[in-house]
Short mmCIF file of C-alpha atoms in Angstrom, two decimals:
data_model
loop_
_atom_site.label_atom_id
_atom_site.label_comp_id
_atom_site.label_asym_id
_atom_site.label_seq_id
_atom_site.Cartn_x
_atom_site.Cartn_y
_atom_site.Cartn_z
CA MET I 39 85.17 11.75 -4.74
CA ASP I 40 85.12 14.88 -2.58
CA ILE I 41 87.16 14.69 0.60
CA ARG I 42 86.12 16.65 3.68
CA PHE I 43 87.89 17.01 7.05
CA SER I 44 85.73 18.69 9.73
CA GLY I 45 87.61 19.60 12.91
CA VAL I 46 89.81 16.51 12.77
CA SER I 47 92.31 15.96 15.58
CA LYS I 48 94.45 12.96 16.30
CA VAL I 49 96.31 12.41 19.55
CA PHE I 50 98.49 9.31 19.77
CA TYR I 51 99.04 7.71 23.15
CA PRO I 52 100.12 9.12 25.55
CA ASP I 53 99.86 12.74 24.33
CA ILE I 54 101.45 13.15 20.90
CA THR I 55 99.29 15.47 18.84
CA ALA I 56 99.60 14.48 15.18
CA LEU I 57 96.66 16.52 13.83
CA GLU I 58 94.83 19.40 15.45
CA ASP I 59 91.50 20.81 14.41
CA VAL I 60 91.97 20.25 10.68
CA TYR I 61 89.30 21.57 8.30
CA LEU I 62 89.78 20.72 4.62
CA GLU I 63 87.70 20.49 1.46
CA ILE I 64 89.25 18.71 -1.52
CA PRO I 65 86.90 18.55 -4.51
CA LYS I 66 86.85 15.67 -6.96
CA GLY I 67 89.67 15.75 -9.52
CA GLU I 68 91.88 18.22 -7.63
CA PHE I 69 95.65 17.90 -7.25
CA VAL I 70 96.91 18.78 -3.77
CA TYR I 71 100.43 18.92 -2.38
CA LEU I 72 100.84 18.40 1.37
CA VAL I 73 104.02 20.14 2.49
CA GLY I 74 105.60 20.52 5.87
CA PRO I 75 108.57 19.42 7.94
CA THR I 76 109.10 15.80 8.99
CA GLY I 77 106.67 14.86 11.77
CA SER I 78 104.25 17.67 10.92
CA GLY I 79 101.31 15.30 10.34
CA LYS I 80 101.28 14.80 6.54
CA THR I 81 101.40 11.00 6.68
CA THR I 82 98.84 10.89 9.52
CA LEU I 83 96.49 12.97 7.38
CA LEU I 84 96.89 10.54 4.46
CA ARG I 85 96.44 7.55 6.78
CA CYS I 86 93.25 9.10 8.13
CA ILE I 87 91.87 9.01 4.57
CA THR I 88 92.62 5.28 4.25
CA ARG I 89 91.32 4.78 7.81
CA GLU I 90 94.57 3.24 9.01
CA VAL I 91 94.30 5.97 11.61
CA ALA I 92 91.03 6.94 13.30
CA PRO I 93 90.68 10.58 14.42
CA THR I 94 90.38 11.29 18.11
CA ARG I 95 87.90 14.05 17.27
CA GLY I 96 86.16 15.30 14.17
CA GLN I 97 84.67 13.82 11.06
CA ILE I 98 86.11 12.69 7.71
CA THR I 99 83.92 12.02 4.69
CA VAL I 100 85.18 10.70 1.38
CA GLY I 101 82.47 10.68 -1.27
CA SER I 102 79.47 8.99 0.31
CA PHE I 103 81.55 7.26 2.99
CA SER I 104 81.65 8.65 6.51
CA LEU I 105 84.82 7.19 8.01
CA ARG I 106 83.88 7.63 11.67
CA LYS I 107 81.85 4.44 11.73
CA ILE I 108 82.43 2.17 8.79
CA SER I 109 81.98 -1.60 8.74
CA ARG I 110 84.83 -3.86 7.67
CA VAL I 111 83.05 -4.81 4.45
CA ASP I 112 82.32 -1.15 3.62
CA LEU I 113 85.95 -0.28 4.41
CA SER I 114 87.10 -2.87 1.85
CA ILE I 115 84.69 -1.46 -0.74
CA PHE I 116 85.83 2.09 0.08
CA ARG I 117 89.52 1.20 -0.21
CA ARG I 118 89.01 -0.21 -3.70
CA ASP I 119 88.52 3.33 -4.85
CA ILE I 120 91.72 4.61 -3.25
CA GLY I 121 95.16 4.11 -4.81
CA ILE I 122 98.22 4.42 -2.58
CA ILE I 123 101.85 5.06 -3.50
CA PHE I 124 104.37 4.63 -0.70
CA GLN I 125 107.80 6.20 -0.46
CA ASP I 126 109.42 2.79 0.04
CA PHE I 127 107.37 1.26 -2.82
CA CYS I 128 106.02 -1.68 -0.71
CA LEU I 129 106.31 -4.15 -3.59
CA LEU I 130 106.14 -7.87 -2.92
CA PRO I 131 109.65 -9.19 -3.63
CA HIS I 132 108.57 -12.74 -4.50
CA LEU I 133 106.23 -11.53 -7.26
CA ASN I 134 107.47 -10.22 -10.60
CA VAL I 135 106.44 -6.84 -12.04
CA PHE I 136 103.39 -8.22 -13.80
CA GLU I 137 102.26 -10.20 -10.76
CA ASN I 138 102.74 -7.23 -8.42
CA VAL I 139 100.36 -5.15 -10.51
CA ALA I 140 97.93 -7.97 -11.37
CA PHE I 141 97.76 -8.89 -7.68
CA VAL I 142 95.45 -5.92 -6.97
CA LEU I 143 92.95 -6.98 -9.61
CA GLU I 144 93.17 -10.60 -8.47
CA VAL I 145 92.38 -9.78 -4.86
CA LEU I 146 89.44 -7.74 -6.07
CA GLY I 147 88.15 -10.87 -7.81
CA ALA I 148 88.50 -9.67 -11.42
CA PRO I 149 88.24 -12.37 -14.12
CA SER I 150 91.67 -13.61 -15.28
CA ARG I 151 91.22 -12.25 -18.81
CA GLU I 152 90.49 -8.77 -17.48
CA VAL I 153 93.48 -9.06 -15.14
CA LYS I 154 95.80 -9.82 -18.06
CA GLU I 155 94.43 -7.11 -20.34
CA ARG I 156 94.26 -4.34 -17.76
CA THR I 157 97.70 -5.13 -16.27
CA GLY I 158 99.18 -5.12 -19.77
CA GLU I 159 97.64 -1.72 -20.53
CA ILE I 160 98.94 -0.16 -17.31
CA LEU I 161 102.44 -1.60 -17.68
CA ASP I 162 102.51 -0.19 -21.18
CA GLN I 163 101.40 3.20 -19.84
CA VAL I 164 104.21 3.30 -17.24
CA ASN I 165 106.69 1.94 -19.80
CA LEU I 166 107.42 -1.32 -18.00
CA TRP I 167 105.87 -3.89 -20.33
CA ARG I 168 109.28 -5.14 -21.47
CA ARG I 169 110.40 -5.60 -17.88
CA ARG I 170 107.26 -7.41 -16.69
CA PHE I 171 109.04 -10.67 -15.81
CA LEU I 172 111.68 -9.04 -13.62
CA TYR I 173 111.47 -9.08 -9.82
CA PRO I 174 111.58 -5.87 -7.70
CA PRO I 175 115.22 -6.33 -6.55
CA GLN I 176 116.23 -6.49 -10.24
CA LEU I 177 114.74 -3.02 -10.93
CA SER I 178 116.11 0.49 -10.38
CA GLY I 179 114.46 2.78 -7.81
CA GLY I 180 112.60 4.69 -10.51
CA GLU I 181 111.34 1.49 -12.08
CA GLN I 182 110.19 0.17 -8.71
CA GLN I 183 108.29 3.39 -8.09
CA ARG I 184 106.70 3.15 -11.54
CA VAL I 185 105.53 -0.38 -10.61
CA ALA I 186 104.10 1.08 -7.39
CA VAL I 187 102.29 3.76 -9.42
CA ALA I 188 100.98 1.14 -11.84
CA ARG I 189 99.71 -0.94 -8.91
CA ALA I 190 98.03 2.10 -7.38
CA ILE I 191 96.13 3.02 -10.55
CA VAL I 192 95.45 -0.37 -12.14
CA ASN I 193 91.92 -0.51 -10.72
CA SER I 194 91.20 3.10 -11.77
CA PRO I 195 90.73 4.61 -8.29
CA SER I 196 88.93 7.91 -7.76
CA VAL I 197 91.57 9.09 -5.28
CA LEU I 198 95.33 8.64 -5.44
CA LEU I 199 97.32 9.14 -2.25
CA ALA I 200 101.07 9.46 -2.65
CA ASP I 201 103.31 9.61 0.40
CA GLU I 202 106.61 11.13 -0.73
CA PRO I 203 106.64 9.14 -3.96
CA THR I 204 109.82 10.77 -5.20
CA GLY I 205 111.66 10.72 -1.89
CA ASN I 206 114.14 8.03 -2.93
CA LEU I 207 114.58 9.11 -6.53
CA ASP I 208 116.96 11.37 -8.47
CA LEU I 209 115.54 14.53 -10.01
CA HIS I 210 115.15 13.16 -13.53
CA THR I 211 113.32 10.04 -12.36
CA ALA I 212 111.27 12.11 -9.93
CA GLU I 213 110.13 14.29 -12.85
CA GLU I 214 109.12 11.19 -14.81
CA ILE I 215 107.04 9.90 -11.88
CA MET I 216 105.54 13.34 -11.41
CA GLN I 217 104.48 13.54 -15.05
CA LEU I 218 102.89 10.13 -14.71
CA ILE I 219 100.90 11.22 -11.64
CA MET I 220 99.87 14.46 -13.39
CA SER I 221 98.58 12.46 -16.35
CA ILE I 222 96.49 10.32 -13.99
CA ASN I 223 95.11 13.48 -12.40
CA ALA I 224 94.26 14.83 -15.85
CA LEU I 225 91.93 11.83 -16.27
CA GLY I 226 89.87 13.00 -13.26
CA THR I 227 91.54 11.23 -10.35
CA THR I 228 91.90 13.29 -7.16
CA VAL I 229 95.57 13.30 -6.13
CA ILE I 230 96.91 14.13 -2.68
CA MET I 231 100.68 14.03 -2.55
CA ALA I 232 102.83 14.53 0.53
CA THR I 233 106.26 15.74 -0.50
CA HIS I 234 109.47 17.45 0.57
CA ASN I 235 110.50 18.08 -3.02
CA GLN I 236 110.56 21.85 -3.45
CA TYR I 237 111.57 21.66 -7.09
CA LEU I 238 108.57 19.54 -8.10
CA VAL I 239 106.07 21.64 -6.15
CA ASP I 240 107.38 24.79 -7.76
CA ALA I 241 107.68 23.26 -11.24
CA PHE I 242 104.25 21.59 -11.36
CA ARG I 243 102.22 24.23 -9.59
CA GLN I 244 99.01 23.09 -7.94
CA ARG I 245 97.09 23.62 -4.69
CA VAL I 246 99.48 23.54 -1.72
CA ILE I 247 98.44 22.78 1.86
CA GLY I 248 101.10 23.55 4.46
CA ILE I 249 101.05 21.62 7.73
CA ARG I 250 103.04 22.32 10.87
CA SER I 251 102.64 20.59 14.23
CA GLY I 252 99.43 18.98 13.03
CA ARG I 253 97.76 22.27 12.05
CA VAL I 254 96.96 23.52 8.57
CA VAL I 255 98.97 26.73 8.38
CA ARG I 256 98.59 27.49 4.67
CA ASP I 257 96.20 26.56 1.84
CA GLU I 258 96.93 28.14 -1.56
CA LYS I 259 95.23 27.52 -4.88
CA ARG I 260 98.43 27.57 -6.99
CA GLY I 261 101.04 27.71 -4.32
CA ARG I 262 104.76 27.30 -4.00
CA TYR I 263 106.71 25.06 -1.69
CA ASN I 264 108.23 27.75 0.45
CA LEU I 265 107.14 31.35 0.26
CA ASP I 266 109.32 33.96 2.00
CA GLY I 267 110.81 31.40 4.35
CA GLU I 268 107.34 30.28 5.55
CA LEU I 269 105.66 26.99 4.79
CA MET T 1002 85.36 -18.65 -9.67
CA GLY T 1003 88.39 -16.39 -10.10
CA SER T 1004 88.51 -15.94 -6.33
CA PHE T 1005 88.40 -19.67 -5.73
CA LYS T 1006 91.18 -20.26 -8.27
CA TYR T 1007 93.25 -17.61 -6.53
CA ALA T 1008 92.57 -19.17 -3.11
CA LEU T 1009 93.43 -22.65 -4.35
CA ARG T 1010 96.66 -21.47 -6.00
CA ASP T 1011 97.69 -19.46 -2.97
CA GLY T 1012 96.64 -22.17 -0.48
CA THR T 1013 98.79 -24.70 -2.36
CA ARG T 1014 101.68 -22.21 -2.45
CA LEU T 1015 101.41 -21.80 1.32
CA ILE T 1016 101.61 -25.56 1.86
CA ILE T 1017 104.66 -25.84 -0.41
CA ARG T 1018 106.35 -22.81 1.15
CA HIS T 1019 105.92 -24.25 4.66
CA TRP T 1020 106.20 -27.92 3.69
CA GLY T 1021 107.98 -28.97 6.91
CA LEU T 1022 105.30 -27.44 9.06
CA ALA T 1023 102.59 -28.81 6.78
CA PHE T 1024 104.06 -32.31 7.11
CA LEU T 1025 104.18 -32.06 10.92
CA THR T 1026 100.58 -30.79 10.99
CA VAL T 1027 99.39 -33.69 8.83
CA VAL T 1028 101.25 -36.23 11.01
CA THR T 1029 99.88 -34.69 14.22
CA SER T 1030 96.31 -34.55 13.01
CA MET T 1031 96.70 -38.10 11.68
CA ALA T 1032 97.81 -39.31 15.12
CA VAL T 1033 95.05 -37.38 16.84
CA PHE T 1034 92.28 -38.66 14.57
CA TYR T 1035 93.66 -42.20 14.74
CA LEU T 1036 93.40 -41.99 18.52
CA ILE T 1037 89.83 -40.71 18.25
CA GLY T 1038 88.88 -43.45 15.77
CA ALA T 1039 90.51 -46.18 17.87
CA SER T 1040 88.72 -45.09 21.04
CA VAL T 1041 85.38 -44.94 19.19
CA LEU T 1042 85.94 -48.49 17.89
CA LEU T 1043 86.81 -49.65 21.42
CA VAL T 1044 83.53 -48.25 22.75
CA LEU T 1045 81.52 -49.68 19.86
CA ASN T 1046 83.01 -53.13 20.45
CA ALA T 1047 82.47 -52.96 24.22
CA ARG T 1048 78.80 -52.07 23.62
CA HIS T 1049 78.48 -54.84 21.06
CA ILE T 1050 79.79 -57.39 23.57
CA VAL T 1051 77.48 -56.09 26.29
CA ASN T 1052 74.49 -56.30 23.93
CA PHE T 1053 75.44 -59.84 23.03
CA LEU T 1054 75.83 -60.90 26.66
CA GLU T 1055 72.60 -59.20 27.64
CA GLY T 1056 70.77 -61.37 25.14
CA GLU T 1057 72.09 -64.40 27.04
CA LEU T 1058 71.30 -63.18 30.52
CA SER T 1059 69.16 -65.37 32.76
CA VAL T 1060 68.85 -66.22 36.46
CA GLN T 1061 67.99 -69.71 37.63
CA ALA T 1062 65.80 -69.72 40.78
CA TYR T 1063 65.29 -73.07 42.53
CA LEU T 1064 62.14 -73.47 44.60
CA ALA T 1065 61.89 -74.56 48.20
CA PRO T 1066 60.50 -78.10 48.70
CA GLY T 1067 56.73 -78.12 48.32
CA ALA T 1068 56.55 -74.58 46.95
CA ASP T 1069 53.94 -73.74 44.33
CA PHE T 1070 55.97 -72.75 41.27
CA GLU T 1071 53.00 -70.98 39.65
CA ILE T 1072 52.80 -68.55 42.59
CA ALA T 1073 56.61 -68.17 42.68
CA ALA T 1074 56.62 -67.41 38.93
CA ARG T 1075 53.91 -64.76 39.30
CA GLN T 1076 55.83 -63.12 42.18
CA ALA T 1077 59.07 -63.13 40.17
CA ALA T 1078 57.34 -61.66 37.12
CA THR T 1079 56.26 -58.61 39.12
CA LEU T 1080 59.86 -57.57 39.83
CA THR T 1081 61.34 -54.64 37.93
CA HIS T 1082 63.94 -55.41 35.22
CA VAL T 1083 62.46 -58.92 34.80
CA LYS T 1084 61.77 -59.47 31.12
CA GLU T 1085 60.36 -63.01 31.19
CA VAL T 1086 59.79 -65.87 33.64
CA ARG T 1087 59.72 -69.44 32.41
CA ILE T 1088 58.81 -72.45 34.54
CA ILE T 1089 61.24 -75.32 34.10
CA THR T 1090 59.62 -78.57 35.19
CA ARG T 1091 61.64 -81.63 36.26
CA GLU T 1092 60.97 -83.26 32.88
CA MET T 1093 62.13 -80.17 30.97
CA ALA T 1094 65.27 -79.98 33.12
CA LEU T 1095 66.06 -83.63 32.40
CA GLU T 1096 65.43 -83.14 28.71
CA ARG T 1097 67.86 -80.18 28.66
CA LEU T 1098 70.45 -82.22 30.51
CA LYS T 1099 70.14 -84.99 27.96
CA GLN T 1100 70.65 -82.51 25.18
CA ARG T 1101 73.64 -80.89 26.78
CA MET T 1102 75.34 -84.02 28.11
CA PRO T 1103 73.90 -87.05 26.35
CA ASP T 1104 76.48 -89.45 27.84
CA ARG T 1105 75.86 -88.45 31.49
CA ALA T 1106 72.05 -88.05 31.53
CA GLU T 1107 71.48 -91.73 32.10
CA SER T 1108 73.66 -91.79 35.20
CA VAL T 1109 71.35 -89.17 36.77
CA THR T 1110 68.26 -91.38 36.37
CA ILE T 1111 70.02 -94.61 37.31
CA LEU T 1112 67.97 -94.92 40.53
CA GLY T 1113 64.77 -94.70 38.45
CA GLU T 1114 63.69 -91.29 39.71
CA ASN T 1115 64.33 -87.83 38.26
CA PRO T 1116 66.28 -85.95 40.98
CA LEU T 1117 66.34 -82.63 39.19
CA PRO T 1118 64.35 -79.87 40.96
CA GLU T 1119 61.78 -77.57 39.45
CA SER T 1120 63.06 -74.08 38.80
CA LEU T 1121 62.23 -70.70 37.32
CA GLU T 1122 64.27 -69.27 34.46
CA ILE T 1123 64.16 -65.51 34.73
CA ALA T 1124 65.33 -63.29 31.85
CA VAL T 1125 66.66 -59.86 32.84
CA ASP T 1126 66.50 -56.77 30.62
CA ARG T 1127 70.03 -55.37 31.19
CA ALA T 1128 73.30 -56.69 32.54
CA ASP T 1129 73.65 -54.00 35.16
CA SER T 1130 70.21 -54.76 36.64
CA ILE T 1131 71.00 -58.42 37.32
CA GLU T 1132 72.25 -57.72 40.86
CA SER T 1133 69.04 -55.99 41.93
CA VAL T 1134 66.88 -58.77 40.43
CA VAL T 1135 68.88 -61.44 42.32
CA THR T 1136 68.49 -59.52 45.60
CA ALA T 1137 64.72 -59.20 45.04
CA LEU T 1138 64.38 -62.90 44.15
CA ALA T 1139 66.26 -63.91 47.30
CA ALA T 1140 63.62 -62.07 49.30
CA ILE T 1141 60.83 -64.32 47.93
CA PRO T 1142 60.30 -67.09 50.55
CA LEU T 1143 59.23 -69.67 47.94
CA ILE T 1144 62.67 -69.50 46.36
CA ASP T 1145 65.33 -71.67 47.93
CA ASP T 1146 68.43 -71.02 45.86
CA ILE T 1147 69.54 -68.72 43.04
CA VAL T 1148 72.19 -69.42 40.44
CA TYR T 1149 73.26 -66.92 37.81
CA ALA T 1150 76.18 -66.41 35.51
CA GLY T 1151 75.78 -62.69 34.94
CA GLY T 1152 79.04 -61.62 36.57
CA LEU T 1153 80.87 -61.35 33.26
CA ALA T 1154 78.07 -59.36 31.64
CA GLU T 1155 77.98 -57.08 34.63
CA LYS T 1156 81.72 -56.46 34.40
CA TRP T 1157 81.44 -55.77 30.67
CA ALA T 1158 78.63 -53.34 31.28
CA ARG T 1159 80.80 -51.49 33.78
CA PHE T 1160 83.72 -51.55 31.33
CA SER T 1161 81.44 -50.28 28.54
CA ARG T 1162 80.34 -47.35 30.69
CA PHE T 1163 83.95 -46.57 31.62
CA ALA T 1164 85.09 -46.87 28.00
CA GLY T 1165 82.31 -44.49 26.94
CA LYS T 1166 83.42 -41.84 29.43
CA PHE T 1167 87.11 -42.44 28.69
CA SER T 1168 86.65 -42.11 24.94
CA LEU T 1169 84.62 -38.93 25.41
CA ALA T 1170 87.53 -37.49 27.40
CA ILE T 1171 89.99 -38.64 24.70
CA LEU T 1172 87.74 -37.13 22.04
CA LEU T 1173 87.70 -33.73 23.74
CA VAL T 1174 91.45 -33.69 24.44
CA ALA T 1175 92.32 -34.93 20.95
CA ILE T 1176 90.06 -32.48 19.13
CA THR T 1177 91.42 -29.61 21.23
CA ALA T 1178 95.01 -30.71 20.52
CA SER T 1179 94.28 -31.00 16.81
CA ALA T 1180 92.61 -27.58 16.73
CA VAL T 1181 95.56 -25.97 18.56
CA VAL T 1182 98.13 -27.51 16.19
CA LEU T 1183 96.17 -26.43 13.10
CA PHE T 1184 95.55 -22.98 14.58
CA ASN T 1185 99.29 -22.47 15.12
CA THR T 1186 100.21 -23.74 11.66
CA ILE T 1187 97.79 -21.33 10.03
CA ARG T 1188 98.92 -18.51 12.31
CA ILE T 1189 102.54 -19.05 11.25
CA ALA T 1190 101.44 -19.03 7.59
CA VAL T 1191 99.46 -15.84 8.20
CA TYR T 1192 102.41 -14.08 9.84
CA SER T 1193 104.73 -15.18 7.02
CA LYS T 1194 102.43 -13.27 4.65
CA GLU T 1195 101.84 -10.35 6.98
CA GLU T 1196 103.12 -7.75 4.50
CA GLU T 1197 101.15 -9.23 1.62
CA ILE T 1198 97.97 -9.35 3.69
CA GLY T 1199 98.53 -5.73 4.72
CA ILE T 1200 98.72 -4.68 1.07
CA MET T 1201 95.71 -6.85 0.19
CA LEU T 1202 93.62 -5.17 2.87
CA MET T 1203 94.85 -1.73 1.78
CA VAL T 1204 93.79 -2.26 -1.83
CA GLY T 1205 90.33 -3.36 -0.75
CA ALA T 1206 90.40 -7.15 -0.47
CA THR T 1207 87.65 -8.32 1.89
CA PRO T 1208 88.64 -10.23 5.04
CA THR T 1209 86.87 -13.28 3.58
CA PHE T 1210 88.99 -13.11 0.43
CA VAL T 1211 92.15 -12.75 2.52
CA ALA T 1212 91.12 -15.71 4.70
CA MET T 1213 90.27 -18.10 1.85
CA PRO T 1214 93.78 -19.43 0.97
CA PHE T 1215 94.60 -19.96 4.66
CA VAL T 1216 91.31 -21.69 5.37
CA LEU T 1217 91.82 -23.86 2.31
CA GLN T 1218 95.34 -24.68 3.51
CA GLY T 1219 93.94 -25.70 6.92
CA VAL T 1220 91.13 -27.81 5.44
CA ILE T 1221 93.56 -29.56 3.07
CA LEU T 1222 96.01 -30.38 5.91
CA GLY T 1223 93.28 -31.42 8.36
CA GLY T 1224 91.50 -33.42 5.65
CA ILE T 1225 94.68 -35.26 4.61
CA GLY T 1226 95.51 -35.98 8.27
CA SER T 1227 92.09 -37.40 9.10
CA PHE T 1228 91.90 -39.33 5.81
CA GLY T 1229 95.30 -40.91 6.52
CA ALA T 1230 94.11 -41.74 10.03
CA SER T 1231 91.02 -43.45 8.60
CA ILE T 1232 93.12 -45.58 6.24
CA PHE T 1233 95.50 -46.62 9.03
CA LEU T 1234 92.56 -47.30 11.33
CA ALA T 1235 90.86 -49.57 8.77
CA LEU T 1236 94.06 -51.50 8.13
CA SER T 1237 95.07 -51.90 11.77
CA TYR T 1238 91.52 -52.74 12.91
CA SER T 1239 91.24 -55.49 10.34
CA GLY T 1240 94.60 -56.92 11.55
CA ILE T 1241 93.59 -56.72 15.22
CA ILE T 1242 90.20 -58.37 14.59
CA THR T 1243 91.83 -61.27 12.71
CA ARG T 1244 94.30 -61.87 15.53
CA LEU T 1245 91.66 -61.57 18.29
CA LYS T 1246 89.42 -64.05 16.49
CA GLU T 1247 92.25 -66.56 16.56
CA MET T 1248 93.07 -65.90 20.22
CA VAL T 1249 89.54 -65.51 21.68
CA PRO T 1250 87.19 -67.09 19.15
CA PHE T 1251 84.07 -66.80 21.36
CA LEU T 1252 84.40 -63.02 21.78
CA PRO T 1253 81.75 -61.31 19.64
CA LEU T 1254 83.46 -58.38 17.86
CA LEU T 1255 82.24 -55.88 15.29
CA GLU T 1256 83.39 -57.07 11.91
CA GLN T 1257 81.21 -55.07 9.54
CA HIS T 1258 83.29 -53.07 7.07
CA ALA T 1259 80.43 -50.57 6.87
CA VAL T 1260 81.08 -49.48 10.47
CA VAL T 1261 84.75 -48.76 9.76
CA LEU T 1262 83.88 -47.00 6.49
CA GLU T 1263 81.24 -44.87 8.21
CA LEU T 1264 83.66 -44.05 11.03
CA GLY T 1265 86.31 -43.10 8.42
CA LEU T 1266 83.93 -40.71 6.70
CA ILE T 1267 82.98 -39.15 10.05
CA LEU T 1268 86.68 -38.73 10.91
CA VAL T 1269 87.44 -37.00 7.58
CA GLY T 1270 84.42 -34.73 8.07
CA ALA T 1271 85.46 -33.97 11.65
CA GLY T 1272 89.06 -33.30 10.54
CA ALA T 1273 87.92 -30.88 7.84
CA THR T 1274 85.49 -29.14 10.21
CA VAL T 1275 88.00 -28.74 13.05
CA SER T 1276 90.62 -27.37 10.66
CA LEU T 1277 88.10 -25.04 9.04
CA ILE T 1278 87.17 -23.55 12.41
CA ALA T 1279 90.81 -23.36 13.63
CA SER T 1280 91.94 -21.65 10.38
CA LEU T 1281 89.03 -19.20 10.41
CA VAL T 1282 89.79 -18.20 13.99
CA ALA T 1283 93.52 -17.77 13.22
CA VAL T 1284 92.99 -15.56 10.14
CA GLU T 1285 90.02 -13.68 11.56
CA THR T 1286 92.04 -12.71 14.66
CA PHE T 1287 94.78 -11.35 12.39
CA THR T 1288 92.61 -9.47 9.89
CA ARG T 1289 90.46 -7.96 12.66
CA ARG T 1290 93.61 -6.53 14.23
CA ALA T 1291 95.07 -5.46 10.86
CA MET T 1292 91.93 -3.55 9.91
CA LYS T 1293 91.56 -1.84 13.26
CA PRO T 1294 92.65 1.80 12.88
CA LEU T 1295 95.29 3.27 15.16
#
């Protein structure tokens, strides 16, 4: 799904400008890093795509969906094609690894056989099949994030949004997660990843969009995290 | 089918997770629906008694000496609320007396002449119209005296009307109370799963899918409450009827089991419907807010 931002601004009450006049084109299958200091507007931009945040001005289109006016039923249908990875994992502590991943397919009304098969495949892919009966508090940070990745991709979304997915992880684990996300992107999924991790951005070079004070200040095809002290 | 299985499993989980609250909700809705059922039975019985008494209603009008009872009967028949006018001749009156009090009838005719007067027996359509019929009869000059025993029926009719209004008020208060209790129970359950619902909505679950377990939880609790109320109502009504029959044997009460069974089914249906609406409102309010963008 292509993603297009046309003059998008977001002002939170009373007058906090989170995004200002953002124009972006992200074609299907692209990998994009969103970089910028804390509070620059990266998360707001991601939340605009999931329509948790509605722009004050401007237009966002994702595939055939125009997000300005979308019904609740259409929003549900639209969100089925978006996978989200949060920095703090957002796993349900009373469900085990298998149930946390299967939960997505269940709420989408998939038949139980398909739920079992598909969840098994994904857990195998993220190397967590043997730990499927453990609960989130029994897992390491890296394992929890791998569960979050598995949950985000189990229904094969067209777009994967990752909000600082390696923020709580050591470098080695962060690399593992990064390789996993890259492999998902290689299968044609558009990935937009907000990150502060300079090493990963520089090691796995992709398109980099720099944001500061809600404005897009840099957009490079194969960029680096920080070029000559600038974003 | 998969969705329903999920809703059933999750709805049951919710009840087990909040078992204390679920128990209180069932007890409250049981009490509320028992109250509704009891007041409906009270009204049905009051109406039954009024109908019975109305079937027995008649006014006895005694004619003035020398009055033509045919003319008096025609005049009485023209009055509103008069169902039937029968002429009771002296011979018919004596015959009735003999039937009612066989041992005293002879003492009445001991002088050789029948002293009983001619009269009109006037049947009235409804208990509450008896007063107006008596007033109209008193205005007919051919009629000398009026005797009627409709006071009791009249009082019952008034009581029946009062009971009808009272039970309607109880019904409204009770249903509102039941809906509020169920609404709050479901709302607590919804808030306890706030995070889970948030994730469900983010991964594309429809609001209907999210609502299903909660609605099912509400319908199960409301249904159990109203079913329990129906069982208690049937048992207690049967006990009360037996005792009343011993104490006031002449009082005509509703004894058909079909009435209680029908009322029970209506109560269970009402319980399920009220809880369905209350749960839907509780979840819908939450999901609407959760899906509203910032």
